Amino acid sequence: MSDNKRIKTALISVFHKDGLDEIVTRLHEEGVELLSTGGTHDFIVSLGLPCQKVEDLTGYPSILGGRVKTLHPKVFGGILGRRDNESDQAQMFSYDIPDIDLVMVDLYPFEQTVASGAADEDIIEKIDIGGISLIRAAAKNYNDVVIVASKEQYQPLADILNQRGAITTLEERRWFAKEAFAVSSYYDSVIFNWFDGDEHSSFRVAIQGSKHLRYGENPHQNGVFYGDFEQMFDQLHGKEISYNNLLDISAAVDLIDEFDDTTFAIIKHNNACGLASRPQLVDAWKDALAGDPVSAFGGVLVTNQAIDLATAEEINKIFFEVIIAPDYDVEALDILGQKKNRIILVRKETEMPRWQFRSVLNGTLVQEKDLAVETANDLKVVTVTSPTDEQVNDMLFANKIVKNSKSNSIVLAKGCQLLASGVGQTSRVDALKQAIEKARSFGFSLEGAVMASDAFFPFGDCVQIAHEAGITAVIQPGGSIRDQESTDYCNAHGVAMVTTGIRHFKH
């Protein structure tokens, strides 16, 4: 028996009508009988096409303020009845239930209603009952029925109608069913999360859209990105974005969002290897690159300002993978686009998620994003020597970088320039020594520089090593039972130290 099935009767009830005229016209030309409700019925009739009202089929009007329209055995029996099951067919004949071979339906805009700030009673009314039931019924019986559950599936259906007429294959119907369950599962997850609020009683996350990547973190690993990358970025140029590119792009966005002043950052393996804030963008770029011109090779570049020609000419002198900016001058794009594989991204204004999650063992860890941003008012001076205004500015600058670096992390900065950082070390002393050695290797003097730590100093050794290297001011969370050791050393040597009370671990 052929897996191909002809559509003879279609039930259509949708909010989105763009493109619907082509579909219903083709269905009519193919001899398909049309069933519909409310506004969709009126739309089809306005095209001059015959269309039966669902209430004429069921014998019941829409009741309870529209809450019950299609919930009737003559509708669901026609969808769920198995065409090759004699018992099903006998019952359908007995109760005069027609086969329904195509269901086109979309759902009340629950998510949009919540986002609008509507009252609870209005949100409740946007929980779809009939639509979601029709979707599940038609998708369950994909062996015989085509389900179109979203305007995104209008075009695939139109293509089938134009190429083959009102005939679908089993493979096509199964694809439509899969897409339908994606719609229903997302919808239910959104509703659950609204009811659940901040209780986090169960982990339910549904993300629309996916992109298969060339590979994962390594070539032998498969990788997929779930989400809408185009909502955040326009890619103007370059090769396909990789798994590792996405990790660095995410780190770059998180970091640059910490800064209001004109700033340029260079990211490598999710950490900043160069960063500077300057009045002129080209100077911010030059000083960011000076922080570590070796690690900048193959990095991800990010700025919070439009790229001009002068800056593009300087950037063009090095090899990099990705550049992110809110805009580009035309001349700058001409320069940056000279290398065919360079990924050039324009960042759009997008609301970022407040929660983040990662798979661990046989479960998932969920936490709020670290959105704490310390200001001068949050700093507690714990030493006899108070920091100068310039030191406070540098400490807050360094603290933003250390917050976005892999723990254990130490950042050394001066004049709103990242001199060096030690990241991802198993001890804070090792992180500090790494930063000092790196700064010196690129010719930086640490005299008058500041040090930021992502967590407290368990002993006084770090402030001693830092002071001996030239550091004159320190910012750290505080909270160690040996805080006094660090404070005493600073007091004895004229080092200013402030605490924030906020730790910024990052793994």
Short mmCIF file of C-alpha atoms in Angstrom, two decimals:
data_model
loop_
_atom_site.label_atom_id
_atom_site.label_comp_id
_atom_site.label_asym_id
_atom_site.label_seq_id
_atom_site.Cartn_x
_atom_site.Cartn_y
_atom_site.Cartn_z
CA MET A 1 0.00 0.00 0.00
CA SER A 2 1.36 3.40 -0.95
CA ASP A 3 2.47 5.78 1.79
CA ASN A 4 1.20 8.68 -0.31
CA LYS A 5 -2.07 10.16 0.91
CA ARG A 6 -4.43 12.61 -0.78
CA ILE A 7 -5.84 15.52 1.17
CA LYS A 8 -9.63 15.54 0.73
CA THR A 9 -10.75 17.70 3.69
CA ALA A 10 -8.82 20.43 5.46
CA LEU A 11 -9.55 22.13 8.78
CA ILE A 12 -7.99 25.60 8.89
CA SER A 13 -8.09 28.03 11.83
CA VAL A 14 -5.15 30.41 12.03
CA PHE A 15 -4.23 33.89 13.22
CA HIS A 16 -1.42 34.43 10.71
CA LYS A 17 -2.96 34.77 7.25
CA ASP A 18 0.03 35.97 5.21
CA GLY A 19 0.48 33.38 2.48
CA LEU A 20 -2.74 31.58 3.40
CA ASP A 21 -4.56 32.76 0.28
CA GLU A 22 -2.18 30.82 -1.97
CA ILE A 23 -2.59 27.65 0.07
CA VAL A 24 -6.40 27.65 0.30
CA THR A 25 -6.70 28.54 -3.38
CA ARG A 26 -4.50 25.57 -4.35
CA LEU A 27 -6.44 23.29 -2.00
CA HIS A 28 -9.70 24.37 -3.62
CA GLU A 29 -8.25 23.77 -7.09
CA GLU A 30 -7.33 20.26 -5.96
CA GLY A 31 -10.93 19.60 -4.90
CA VAL A 32 -10.24 19.77 -1.15
CA GLU A 33 -13.22 20.62 1.07
CA LEU A 34 -12.47 23.43 3.50
CA LEU A 35 -13.58 23.65 7.14
CA SER A 36 -12.91 26.66 9.32
CA THR A 37 -13.89 28.89 12.24
CA GLY A 38 -14.41 32.60 12.90
CA GLY A 39 -12.07 35.02 11.20
CA THR A 40 -10.36 32.35 9.11
CA HIS A 41 -13.70 31.25 7.69
CA ASP A 42 -14.50 34.85 6.79
CA PHE A 43 -11.08 35.24 5.16
CA ILE A 44 -11.52 32.13 2.99
CA VAL A 45 -15.04 33.16 1.94
CA SER A 46 -13.74 36.65 1.09
CA LEU A 47 -11.52 34.96 -1.52
CA GLY A 48 -14.66 33.61 -3.20
CA LEU A 49 -14.01 30.05 -2.03
CA PRO A 50 -16.56 27.67 -0.47
CA CYS A 51 -15.91 26.90 3.19
CA GLN A 52 -18.00 25.05 5.77
CA LYS A 53 -18.19 26.37 9.31
CA VAL A 54 -17.02 23.94 12.00
CA GLU A 55 -20.20 24.62 14.01
CA ASP A 56 -22.25 23.41 11.03
CA LEU A 57 -20.30 20.15 11.14
CA THR A 58 -20.58 19.69 14.91
CA GLY A 59 -24.04 21.14 15.44
CA TYR A 60 -22.69 23.25 18.28
CA PRO A 61 -21.81 26.94 18.22
CA SER A 62 -18.68 28.42 19.72
CA ILE A 63 -19.44 28.57 23.47
CA LEU A 64 -18.00 29.83 26.77
CA GLY A 65 -16.70 33.03 25.25
CA GLY A 66 -14.83 31.16 22.53
CA ARG A 67 -13.17 28.68 24.90
CA VAL A 68 -14.89 25.75 23.15
CA LYS A 69 -15.00 25.74 19.37
CA THR A 70 -13.48 22.57 17.94
CA LEU A 71 -13.53 20.22 20.96
CA HIS A 72 -16.02 17.75 19.50
CA PRO A 73 -15.91 14.08 18.41
CA LYS A 74 -16.82 15.01 14.83
CA VAL A 75 -13.64 17.08 14.66
CA PHE A 76 -11.25 14.93 16.66
CA GLY A 77 -12.68 11.69 15.37
CA GLY A 78 -12.06 12.91 11.83
CA ILE A 79 -8.45 13.68 12.71
CA LEU A 80 -7.61 10.67 14.87
CA GLY A 81 -9.50 8.03 12.91
CA ARG A 82 -7.09 5.51 11.39
CA ARG A 83 -7.83 5.06 7.71
CA ASP A 84 -6.58 1.47 7.64
CA ASN A 85 -8.39 0.39 10.83
CA GLU A 86 -11.74 -1.26 10.09
CA SER A 87 -13.14 -0.63 13.57
CA ASP A 88 -12.24 3.08 13.41
CA GLN A 89 -13.80 3.41 9.99
CA ALA A 90 -16.97 1.61 11.03
CA GLN A 91 -17.45 3.94 14.00
CA MET A 92 -16.75 7.01 11.88
CA PHE A 93 -19.36 5.83 9.38
CA SER A 94 -21.85 5.11 12.14
CA TYR A 95 -21.52 8.60 13.65
CA ASP A 96 -21.18 10.39 10.31
CA ILE A 97 -17.65 11.64 11.07
CA PRO A 98 -15.76 12.85 7.98
CA ASP A 99 -12.04 12.25 7.50
CA ILE A 100 -9.95 15.38 8.11
CA ASP A 101 -6.66 14.99 6.27
CA LEU A 102 -5.04 18.40 6.81
CA VAL A 103 -5.07 20.55 9.94
CA MET A 104 -3.73 24.10 9.82
CA VAL A 105 -3.82 25.83 13.17
CA ASP A 106 -1.70 28.21 15.25
CA LEU A 107 -1.80 29.05 18.93
CA TYR A 108 -2.90 32.01 20.98
CA PRO A 109 0.07 34.38 21.57
CA PHE A 110 0.69 33.42 25.21
CA GLU A 111 4.37 34.40 25.30
CA GLN A 112 3.74 37.78 23.68
CA THR A 113 0.88 38.47 26.11
CA VAL A 114 3.14 37.78 29.10
CA ALA A 115 5.85 40.01 27.62
CA SER A 116 3.32 42.82 27.20
CA GLY A 117 2.81 42.98 30.97
CA ALA A 118 -0.85 41.96 30.74
CA ALA A 119 -2.90 41.06 33.82
CA ASP A 120 -3.08 37.42 34.94
CA GLU A 121 -6.68 37.00 33.77
CA ASP A 122 -5.72 38.13 30.27
CA ILE A 123 -2.71 35.83 30.24
CA ILE A 124 -4.84 32.86 31.29
CA GLU A 125 -7.19 33.46 28.37
CA LYS A 126 -4.22 33.14 26.03
CA ILE A 127 -3.59 29.54 27.08
CA ASP A 128 -4.74 27.72 23.98
CA ILE A 129 -6.82 24.57 24.47
CA GLY A 130 -8.46 23.73 21.17
CA GLY A 131 -5.45 24.62 19.06
CA ILE A 132 -2.95 22.62 21.09
CA SER A 133 -5.34 19.65 21.11
CA LEU A 134 -5.74 19.79 17.34
CA ILE A 135 -1.97 19.94 16.89
CA ARG A 136 -1.32 16.92 19.09
CA ALA A 137 -4.13 14.89 17.54
CA ALA A 138 -3.07 15.55 13.97
CA ALA A 139 0.62 15.00 14.74
CA LYS A 140 -0.16 11.73 16.51
CA ASN A 141 -1.99 10.49 13.42
CA TYR A 142 0.68 11.65 10.97
CA ASN A 143 0.30 8.33 9.19
CA ASP A 144 -2.87 9.78 7.64
CA VAL A 145 -2.95 13.50 8.49
CA VAL A 146 -0.84 16.54 7.65
CA ILE A 147 -0.41 19.06 10.51
CA VAL A 148 0.72 22.64 9.89
CA ALA A 149 1.21 24.17 13.35
CA SER A 150 3.04 27.38 12.54
CA LYS A 151 3.33 29.99 9.81
CA GLU A 152 6.92 28.73 9.35
CA GLN A 153 5.41 25.58 7.75
CA TYR A 154 3.18 27.48 5.29
CA GLN A 155 5.84 27.55 2.60
CA PRO A 156 6.76 23.85 2.79
CA LEU A 157 3.06 23.00 2.38
CA ALA A 158 2.68 25.47 -0.48
CA ASP A 159 5.70 23.91 -2.21
CA ILE A 160 4.12 20.44 -1.98
CA LEU A 161 0.79 21.72 -3.35
CA ASN A 162 2.51 23.47 -6.26
CA GLN A 163 4.79 20.55 -7.10
CA ARG A 164 2.56 17.53 -6.55
CA GLY A 165 -0.92 18.72 -5.78
CA ALA A 166 -2.80 17.66 -2.64
CA ILE A 167 -0.72 14.51 -2.14
CA THR A 168 1.82 14.02 0.66
CA THR A 169 4.32 11.30 1.45
CA LEU A 170 4.71 9.60 4.81
CA GLU A 171 8.13 11.20 5.19
CA GLU A 172 6.63 14.65 4.66
CA ARG A 173 3.80 14.05 7.12
CA ARG A 174 6.25 12.80 9.73
CA TRP A 175 8.36 15.94 9.27
CA PHE A 176 5.32 18.16 9.75
CA ALA A 177 4.43 16.14 12.88
CA LYS A 178 7.92 16.62 14.29
CA GLU A 179 7.70 20.36 13.70
CA ALA A 180 4.26 20.39 15.32
CA PHE A 181 5.51 18.75 18.50
CA ALA A 182 8.35 21.29 18.56
CA VAL A 183 5.68 24.02 18.56
CA SER A 184 3.56 22.38 21.25
CA SER A 185 6.47 21.52 23.55
CA TYR A 186 7.82 25.07 23.34
CA TYR A 187 4.38 26.49 24.05
CA ASP A 188 3.87 24.25 27.08
CA SER A 189 7.33 25.08 28.44
CA VAL A 190 6.59 28.80 28.26
CA ILE A 191 3.30 28.30 30.09
CA PHE A 192 4.92 26.13 32.78
CA ASN A 193 7.70 28.63 33.37
CA TRP A 194 5.16 31.43 33.80
CA PHE A 195 3.31 29.43 36.43
CA ASP A 196 6.54 28.28 38.06
CA GLY A 197 7.98 31.79 38.34
CA ASP A 198 11.21 31.72 40.35
CA GLU A 199 10.41 28.46 42.17
CA HIS A 200 12.52 26.37 39.76
CA SER A 201 10.58 23.28 40.68
CA SER A 202 11.49 21.62 37.38
CA PHE A 203 13.89 22.39 34.54
CA ARG A 204 11.95 23.27 31.40
CA VAL A 205 13.74 25.17 28.65
CA ALA A 206 12.66 25.19 25.03
CA ILE A 207 14.69 27.15 22.49
CA GLN A 208 13.44 27.80 18.98
CA GLY A 209 15.81 27.26 16.08
CA SER A 210 18.97 25.22 15.66
CA LYS A 211 22.14 25.32 13.62
CA HIS A 212 24.34 22.29 13.03
CA LEU A 213 27.98 23.27 13.36
CA ARG A 214 30.95 21.86 11.47
CA TYR A 215 31.95 20.14 14.71
CA GLY A 216 32.00 20.73 18.44
CA GLU A 217 34.90 21.85 20.58
CA ASN A 218 37.10 19.39 18.68
CA PRO A 219 36.75 17.89 15.18
CA HIS A 220 35.76 14.46 16.51
CA GLN A 221 32.79 15.94 18.43
CA ASN A 222 29.41 16.82 16.94
CA GLY A 223 28.06 20.28 17.75
CA VAL A 224 24.74 22.13 17.48
CA PHE A 225 23.79 25.70 18.42
CA TYR A 226 20.21 26.11 19.62
CA GLY A 227 18.95 29.66 19.34
CA ASP A 228 18.50 32.55 16.94
CA PHE A 229 21.96 33.90 16.18
CA GLU A 230 20.49 36.30 13.61
CA GLN A 231 18.46 37.96 16.37
CA MET A 232 21.72 39.14 17.94
CA PHE A 233 24.01 39.61 14.95
CA ASP A 234 24.14 40.33 11.25
CA GLN A 235 27.06 38.48 9.67
CA LEU A 236 28.40 40.73 6.94
CA HIS A 237 31.36 38.65 5.84
CA GLY A 238 33.35 35.51 6.49
CA LYS A 239 33.22 31.78 6.93
CA GLU A 240 30.75 29.66 8.87
CA ILE A 241 30.88 30.31 12.62
CA SER A 242 32.24 27.44 14.70
CA TYR A 243 31.48 26.09 18.17
CA ASN A 244 34.62 27.69 19.59
CA ASN A 245 33.85 30.97 17.81
CA LEU A 246 30.48 31.03 19.56
CA LEU A 247 32.07 30.51 22.98
CA ASP A 248 34.47 33.39 22.37
CA ILE A 249 31.73 35.60 20.92
CA SER A 250 29.63 35.01 24.03
CA ALA A 251 32.57 35.86 26.29
CA ALA A 252 33.30 38.97 24.21
CA VAL A 253 29.72 40.23 24.49
CA ASP A 254 29.61 39.65 28.25
CA LEU A 255 32.87 41.55 28.71
CA ILE A 256 32.23 44.54 26.45
CA ASP A 257 28.84 45.09 28.07
CA GLU A 258 30.65 46.01 31.28
CA PHE A 259 32.04 49.21 29.71
CA ASP A 260 30.43 52.53 28.85
CA ASP A 261 33.59 54.33 27.71
CA THR A 262 35.00 53.70 24.23
CA THR A 263 36.61 50.31 24.67
CA PHE A 264 38.28 47.61 22.58
CA ALA A 265 38.88 44.05 23.78
CA ILE A 266 40.63 41.02 22.35
CA ILE A 267 39.35 37.60 23.46
CA LYS A 268 41.23 34.31 23.30
CA HIS A 269 39.79 31.09 24.73
CA ASN A 270 37.06 33.06 26.55
CA ASN A 271 39.53 35.36 28.35
CA ALA A 272 40.62 38.90 27.59
CA CYS A 273 44.23 39.03 26.40
CA GLY A 274 44.00 42.74 25.59
CA LEU A 275 41.64 45.54 26.60
CA ALA A 276 41.80 49.32 26.79
CA SER A 277 39.42 52.28 27.15
CA ARG A 278 40.40 55.48 25.34
CA PRO A 279 38.66 58.60 23.98
CA GLN A 280 39.60 57.58 20.42
CA LEU A 281 38.77 54.09 19.14
CA VAL A 282 42.03 53.66 17.24
CA ASP A 283 43.97 54.33 20.45
CA ALA A 284 41.80 51.87 22.37
CA TRP A 285 42.67 49.27 19.72
CA LYS A 286 46.42 49.97 19.78
CA ASP A 287 46.61 49.79 23.57
CA ALA A 288 44.45 46.67 23.72
CA LEU A 289 46.76 44.96 21.22
CA ALA A 290 49.85 46.08 23.15
CA GLY A 291 48.62 44.07 26.15
CA ASP A 292 49.43 40.80 24.42
CA PRO A 293 50.17 40.99 20.67
CA VAL A 294 51.10 37.29 20.65
CA SER A 295 47.83 35.92 22.04
CA ALA A 296 45.85 38.34 19.84
CA PHE A 297 46.73 36.16 16.84
CA GLY A 298 43.53 34.37 15.80
CA GLY A 299 41.47 36.10 18.47
CA VAL A 300 37.97 37.54 18.65
CA LEU A 301 37.83 41.36 18.61
CA VAL A 302 34.99 43.34 20.14
CA THR A 303 34.21 47.01 20.64
CA ASN A 304 31.26 49.12 21.75
CA GLN A 305 31.78 51.74 19.02
CA ALA A 306 31.43 51.84 15.23
CA ILE A 307 34.65 50.88 13.43
CA ASP A 308 36.11 53.76 11.42
CA LEU A 309 38.67 53.68 8.62
CA ALA A 310 41.68 54.57 10.78
CA THR A 311 40.92 51.77 13.24
CA ALA A 312 40.22 49.26 10.46
CA GLU A 313 43.60 49.98 8.87
CA GLU A 314 45.35 49.18 12.15
CA ILE A 315 43.27 46.07 12.81
CA ASN A 316 43.94 44.81 9.31
CA LYS A 317 47.61 44.36 10.19
CA ILE A 318 46.96 41.22 12.26
CA PHE A 319 45.23 37.88 11.74
CA PHE A 320 41.99 37.48 13.67
CA GLU A 321 38.95 35.19 13.47
CA VAL A 322 36.00 37.42 14.39
CA ILE A 323 35.27 41.11 14.86
CA ILE A 324 32.12 42.43 16.59
CA ALA A 325 30.94 46.03 16.56
CA PRO A 326 27.65 47.92 16.56
CA ASP A 327 28.45 49.32 13.09
CA TYR A 328 31.18 49.86 10.49
CA ASP A 329 32.02 52.75 8.20
CA VAL A 330 31.82 51.73 4.54
CA GLU A 331 35.57 52.32 4.06
CA ALA A 332 36.31 50.23 7.15
CA LEU A 333 34.32 47.30 5.76
CA ASP A 334 36.24 47.51 2.50
CA ILE A 335 39.47 47.10 4.46
CA LEU A 336 38.30 44.38 6.86
CA GLY A 337 36.64 42.36 4.11
CA GLN A 338 39.89 41.82 2.24
CA LYS A 339 40.36 38.45 3.95
CA LYS A 340 37.60 36.11 2.82
CA ASN A 341 37.38 34.04 6.02
CA ARG A 342 37.19 36.92 8.49
CA ILE A 343 33.89 36.85 10.33
CA ILE A 344 32.49 40.39 10.53
CA LEU A 345 29.50 40.78 12.85
CA VAL A 346 27.19 43.69 13.53
CA ARG A 347 25.72 43.39 16.97
CA LYS A 348 22.03 44.23 17.42
CA GLU A 349 20.19 45.43 20.50
CA THR A 350 18.87 42.26 22.13
CA GLU A 351 17.63 41.45 25.59
CA MET A 352 19.95 38.85 27.10
CA PRO A 353 18.81 35.89 29.23
CA ARG A 354 18.96 36.41 33.00
CA TRP A 355 19.67 32.74 33.74
CA GLN A 356 22.39 30.42 32.49
CA PHE A 357 22.68 26.65 32.63
CA ARG A 358 25.14 23.87 31.87
CA SER A 359 25.02 20.08 31.88
CA VAL A 360 26.74 18.44 34.85
CA LEU A 361 26.89 14.70 35.56
CA ASN A 362 23.37 13.39 34.86
CA GLY A 363 21.67 16.73 35.41
CA THR A 364 21.78 20.47 34.86
CA LEU A 365 23.14 23.36 36.90
CA VAL A 366 21.18 26.61 36.69
CA GLN A 367 22.15 29.99 38.09
CA GLU A 368 21.50 33.68 37.62
CA LYS A 369 24.10 35.43 35.47
CA ASP A 370 26.69 37.42 37.39
CA LEU A 371 25.29 40.87 36.70
CA ALA A 372 26.83 42.59 39.72
CA VAL A 373 28.74 45.72 38.68
CA GLU A 374 30.67 47.43 41.47
CA THR A 375 30.91 51.20 41.60
CA ALA A 376 33.07 53.54 43.68
CA ASN A 377 30.30 53.65 46.28
CA ASP A 378 30.58 49.88 46.78
CA LEU A 379 34.28 49.98 47.69
CA LYS A 380 35.34 49.69 51.32
CA VAL A 381 38.80 51.05 52.07
CA VAL A 382 40.41 48.65 54.56
CA THR A 383 43.89 50.22 54.74
CA VAL A 384 45.37 53.36 56.22
CA THR A 385 46.28 54.52 52.74
CA SER A 386 43.26 55.51 50.65
CA PRO A 387 43.34 55.05 46.87
CA THR A 388 43.46 58.09 44.63
CA ASP A 389 40.64 58.80 42.20
CA GLU A 390 42.82 57.51 39.39
CA GLN A 391 43.52 54.29 41.28
CA VAL A 392 39.81 53.81 42.01
CA ASN A 393 39.08 54.21 38.30
CA ASP A 394 41.75 51.65 37.40
CA MET A 395 40.58 49.22 40.09
CA LEU A 396 36.99 49.31 38.85
CA PHE A 397 38.31 48.84 35.30
CA ALA A 398 40.41 45.83 36.35
CA ASN A 399 37.56 44.39 38.40
CA LYS A 400 35.32 44.24 35.31
CA ILE A 401 37.97 42.22 33.50
CA VAL A 402 38.70 39.83 36.35
CA LYS A 403 34.96 39.20 36.72
CA ASN A 404 34.93 37.91 33.14
CA SER A 405 38.12 35.80 33.41
CA LYS A 406 38.45 32.12 34.26
CA SER A 407 39.22 31.47 37.94
CA ASN A 408 41.63 31.63 39.63
CA SER A 409 42.27 35.01 38.09
CA ILE A 410 44.41 38.08 38.71
CA VAL A 411 44.31 41.21 36.55
CA LEU A 412 46.95 43.96 36.47
CA ALA A 413 45.98 47.30 34.97
CA LYS A 414 47.06 50.93 34.74
CA GLY A 415 45.57 53.92 32.96
CA CYS A 416 42.49 51.90 31.89
CA GLN A 417 44.68 49.42 30.04
CA LEU A 418 44.99 45.71 30.72
CA LEU A 419 48.70 45.11 31.33
CA ALA A 420 48.40 41.39 31.94
CA SER A 421 46.27 38.73 33.54
CA GLY A 422 46.82 35.32 35.02
CA VAL A 423 43.78 33.11 34.42
CA GLY A 424 42.57 29.58 35.04
CA GLN A 425 45.27 28.77 37.60
CA THR A 426 44.91 26.33 40.49
CA SER A 427 46.33 28.86 42.93
CA ARG A 428 46.00 32.62 43.19
CA VAL A 429 49.77 32.95 43.67
CA ASP A 430 50.36 31.17 40.36
CA ALA A 431 47.83 33.46 38.64
CA LEU A 432 49.63 36.53 40.02
CA LYS A 433 53.08 35.28 39.04
CA GLN A 434 51.82 34.50 35.56
CA ALA A 435 50.41 38.01 35.20
CA ILE A 436 53.60 39.69 36.44
CA GLU A 437 55.83 37.65 34.15
CA LYS A 438 53.55 38.31 31.18
CA ALA A 439 53.42 42.08 31.78
CA ARG A 440 57.19 42.27 32.00
CA SER A 441 57.66 40.16 28.88
CA PHE A 442 55.78 42.81 26.88
CA GLY A 443 57.77 45.66 28.38
CA PHE A 444 55.24 47.04 30.86
CA SER A 445 56.30 48.68 34.09
CA LEU A 446 54.04 47.72 36.97
CA GLU A 447 55.01 50.75 39.04
CA GLY A 448 51.75 52.42 40.08
CA ALA A 449 49.59 49.66 38.59
CA VAL A 450 46.60 48.10 40.35
CA MET A 451 45.70 44.48 40.99
CA ALA A 452 42.23 42.90 40.91
CA SER A 453 41.40 39.43 42.22
CA ASP A 454 38.23 37.48 41.50
CA ALA A 455 38.18 36.07 45.05
CA PHE A 456 39.74 36.78 48.45
CA PHE A 457 43.39 36.19 49.29
CA PRO A 458 43.66 33.20 51.63
CA PHE A 459 47.07 34.43 52.80
CA GLY A 460 49.06 37.65 52.68
CA ASP A 461 51.57 36.38 50.11
CA CYS A 462 49.79 37.77 47.03
CA VAL A 463 49.79 41.39 48.19
CA GLN A 464 53.47 41.06 49.11
CA ILE A 465 54.41 39.66 45.68
CA ALA A 466 52.30 42.32 43.96
CA HIS A 467 53.83 45.17 45.99
CA GLU A 468 57.34 43.96 45.30
CA ALA A 469 56.46 44.06 41.58
CA GLY A 470 55.32 47.70 41.83
CA ILE A 471 51.57 47.40 42.52
CA THR A 472 50.25 50.26 44.65
CA ALA A 473 46.53 49.49 44.94
CA VAL A 474 44.49 46.29 45.29
CA ILE A 475 40.81 45.45 44.83
CA GLN A 476 39.45 42.14 46.09
CA PRO A 477 36.20 40.76 47.55
CA GLY A 478 37.56 40.18 51.06
CA GLY A 479 36.07 37.62 53.41
CA SER A 480 39.06 35.43 54.26
CA ILE A 481 39.69 34.56 57.89
CA ARG A 482 43.21 35.86 57.20
CA ASP A 483 42.17 39.17 55.64
CA GLN A 484 44.09 40.95 58.34
CA GLU A 485 47.39 39.49 57.10
CA SER A 486 46.90 41.19 53.72
CA THR A 487 45.70 44.41 55.36
CA ASP A 488 48.66 44.52 57.75
CA TYR A 489 51.14 44.09 54.91
CA CYS A 490 49.47 46.84 52.87
CA ASN A 491 49.49 49.18 55.88
CA ALA A 492 53.17 48.51 56.51
CA HIS A 493 54.10 49.31 52.90
CA GLY A 494 51.71 52.08 51.92
CA VAL A 495 49.56 49.99 49.60
CA ALA A 496 45.89 50.97 49.26
CA MET A 497 43.42 48.11 49.39
CA VAL A 498 39.64 48.05 48.97
CA THR A 499 37.14 45.23 49.30
CA THR A 500 33.87 44.81 47.42
CA GLY A 501 32.17 41.99 49.31
CA ILE A 502 31.35 40.34 45.96
CA ARG A 503 33.21 37.31 44.65
CA HIS A 504 33.39 36.70 40.90
CA PHE A 505 34.30 33.04 40.42
CA LYS A 506 34.01 31.86 36.83
CA HIS A 507 34.54 28.27 35.70
#
